[in-house]
Coordinates of C-alpha atoms in Angstrom, one line a residue:
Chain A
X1 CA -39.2 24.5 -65.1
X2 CA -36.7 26.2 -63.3
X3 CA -33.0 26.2 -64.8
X4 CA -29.7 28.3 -64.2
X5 CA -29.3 30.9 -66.3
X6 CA -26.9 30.4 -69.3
X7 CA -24.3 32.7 -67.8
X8 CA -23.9 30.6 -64.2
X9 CA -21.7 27.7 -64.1
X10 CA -23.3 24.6 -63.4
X11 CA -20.8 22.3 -61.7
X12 CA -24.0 19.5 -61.2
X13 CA -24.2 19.4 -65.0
X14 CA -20.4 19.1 -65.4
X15 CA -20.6 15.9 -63.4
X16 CA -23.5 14.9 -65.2
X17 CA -21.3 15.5 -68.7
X18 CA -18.2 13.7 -67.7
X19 CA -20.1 10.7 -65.9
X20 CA -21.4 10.4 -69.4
X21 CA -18.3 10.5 -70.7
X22 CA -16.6 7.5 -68.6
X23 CA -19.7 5.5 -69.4
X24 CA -19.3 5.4 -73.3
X25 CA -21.1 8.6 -74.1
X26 CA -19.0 11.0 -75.7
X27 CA -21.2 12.5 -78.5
X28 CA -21.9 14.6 -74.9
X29 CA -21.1 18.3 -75.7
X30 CA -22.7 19.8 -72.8
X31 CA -25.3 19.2 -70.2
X32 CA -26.7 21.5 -67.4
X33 CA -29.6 20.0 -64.7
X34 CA -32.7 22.6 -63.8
X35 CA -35.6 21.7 -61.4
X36 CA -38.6 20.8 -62.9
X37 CA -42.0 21.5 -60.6
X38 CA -45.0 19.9 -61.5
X39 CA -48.0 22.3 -59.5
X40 CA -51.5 20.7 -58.9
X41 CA -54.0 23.8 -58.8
X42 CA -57.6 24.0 -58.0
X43 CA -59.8 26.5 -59.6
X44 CA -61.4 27.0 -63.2
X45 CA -60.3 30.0 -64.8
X46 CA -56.6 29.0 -67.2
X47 CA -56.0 32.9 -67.5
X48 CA -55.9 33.6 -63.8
X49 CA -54.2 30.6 -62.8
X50 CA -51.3 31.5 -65.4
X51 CA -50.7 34.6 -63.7
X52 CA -50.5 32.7 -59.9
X53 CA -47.9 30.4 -61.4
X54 CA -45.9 33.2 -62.7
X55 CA -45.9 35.0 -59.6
X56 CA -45.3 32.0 -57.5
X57 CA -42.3 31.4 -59.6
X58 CA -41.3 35.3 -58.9
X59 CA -41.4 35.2 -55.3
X60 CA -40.9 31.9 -54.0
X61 CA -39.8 28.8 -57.0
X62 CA -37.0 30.7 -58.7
X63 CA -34.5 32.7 -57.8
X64 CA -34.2 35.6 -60.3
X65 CA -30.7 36.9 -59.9
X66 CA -29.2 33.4 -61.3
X67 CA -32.2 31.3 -62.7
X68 CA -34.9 31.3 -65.4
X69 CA -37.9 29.9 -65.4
X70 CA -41.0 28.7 -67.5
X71 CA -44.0 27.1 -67.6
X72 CA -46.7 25.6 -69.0
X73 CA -50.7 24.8 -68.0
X74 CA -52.9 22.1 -69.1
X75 CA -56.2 21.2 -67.9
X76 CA -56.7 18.4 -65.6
Chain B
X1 CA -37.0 15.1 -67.5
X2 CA -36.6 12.8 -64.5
X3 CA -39.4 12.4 -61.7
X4 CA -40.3 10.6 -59.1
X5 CA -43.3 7.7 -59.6
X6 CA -46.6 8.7 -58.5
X7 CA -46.1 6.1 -55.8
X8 CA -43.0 7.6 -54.1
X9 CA -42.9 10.1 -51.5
X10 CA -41.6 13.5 -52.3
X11 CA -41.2 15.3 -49.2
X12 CA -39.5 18.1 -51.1
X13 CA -42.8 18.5 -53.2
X14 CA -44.8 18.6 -50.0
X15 CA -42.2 21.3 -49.0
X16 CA -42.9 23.7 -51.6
X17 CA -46.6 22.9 -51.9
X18 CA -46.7 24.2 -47.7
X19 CA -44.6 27.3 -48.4
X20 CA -46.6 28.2 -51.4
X21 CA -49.6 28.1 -49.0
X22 CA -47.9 30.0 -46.4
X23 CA -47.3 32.8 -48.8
X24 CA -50.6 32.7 -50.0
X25 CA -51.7 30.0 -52.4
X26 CA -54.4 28.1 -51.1
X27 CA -54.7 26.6 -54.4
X28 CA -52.1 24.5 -54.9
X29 CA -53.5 21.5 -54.1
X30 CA -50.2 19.2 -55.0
X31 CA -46.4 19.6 -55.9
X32 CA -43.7 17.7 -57.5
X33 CA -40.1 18.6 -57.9
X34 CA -38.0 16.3 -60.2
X35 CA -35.0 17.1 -62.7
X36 CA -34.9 18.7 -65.7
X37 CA -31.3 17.4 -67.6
X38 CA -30.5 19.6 -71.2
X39 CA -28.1 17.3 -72.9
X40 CA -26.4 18.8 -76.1
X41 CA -25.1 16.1 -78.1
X42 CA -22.6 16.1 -81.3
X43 CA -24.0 14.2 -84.9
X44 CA -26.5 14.2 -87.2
X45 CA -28.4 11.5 -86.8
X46 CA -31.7 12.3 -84.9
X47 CA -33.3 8.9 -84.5
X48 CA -29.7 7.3 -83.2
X49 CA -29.4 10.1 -80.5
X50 CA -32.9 9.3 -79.3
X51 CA -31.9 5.5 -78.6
X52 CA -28.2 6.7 -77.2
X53 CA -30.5 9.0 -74.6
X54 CA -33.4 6.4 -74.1
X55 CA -29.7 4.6 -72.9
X56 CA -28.3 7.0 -71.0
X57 CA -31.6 7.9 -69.0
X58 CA -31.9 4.0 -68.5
X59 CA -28.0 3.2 -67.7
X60 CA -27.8 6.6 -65.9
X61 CA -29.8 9.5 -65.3
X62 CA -32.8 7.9 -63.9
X63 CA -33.3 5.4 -61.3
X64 CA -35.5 3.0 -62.4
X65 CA -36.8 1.7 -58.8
X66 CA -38.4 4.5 -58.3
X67 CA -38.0 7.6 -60.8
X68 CA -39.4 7.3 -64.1
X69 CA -38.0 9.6 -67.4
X70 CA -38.9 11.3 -70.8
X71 CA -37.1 13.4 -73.1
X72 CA -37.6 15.4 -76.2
X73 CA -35.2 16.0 -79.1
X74 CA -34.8 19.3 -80.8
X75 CA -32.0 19.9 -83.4
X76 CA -30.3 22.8 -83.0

């Protein structure tokens, strides 16, 4: 899950927010739109693997000077 | 949380699956990028807001040809 840090303007969730609006929505206080990445990984040990996702979010999935990210491992 | 259907494409998944390889992950074995939507809605009623969003994701969000969605609810 990869999604603009709280202090960036998100001008895709604005639209998202006011299309809502026009279409009968308006209980919709806010909305902001991230990038979810769902990773297929081969290999046995959960520990190990977490650390790979995290450092595959570091260098290459997220871009640290305006997004988060987090994530989450289950066994396939 | 709107993603593609296991059936569809998602040349942008095979994108980042390659580069992860090409910067060293030989263990990503799939990837799938789809959109992650934080809605903040107004009232207090939990099990109304879940239908309004089941709406909004089926009116709106998600395109039901070929994305499929899911959502969680967390009062705040």
């Amino acid at each position: 899950m990869v999604s603009l840090k709280e202090v960036v303007n998100d001008p895709q969730g604005l639209v998202v927010q006011e299309a809502l609006h026009a279409v009968g929505y308006p209980e919709v206080g806010g909305a902001r739109v991230g990038k979810f990445i769902r990773l297929e990984l081969e290999g046995p040990d959960q520990e190990k693997a977490g650390a790979r996702v995290e450092e595959m979010c570091r260098r290459l999935l997220c871009n640290g000077v305006i997004e988060d990210f987090s994530f989450e491992l289950s066994p396939v």
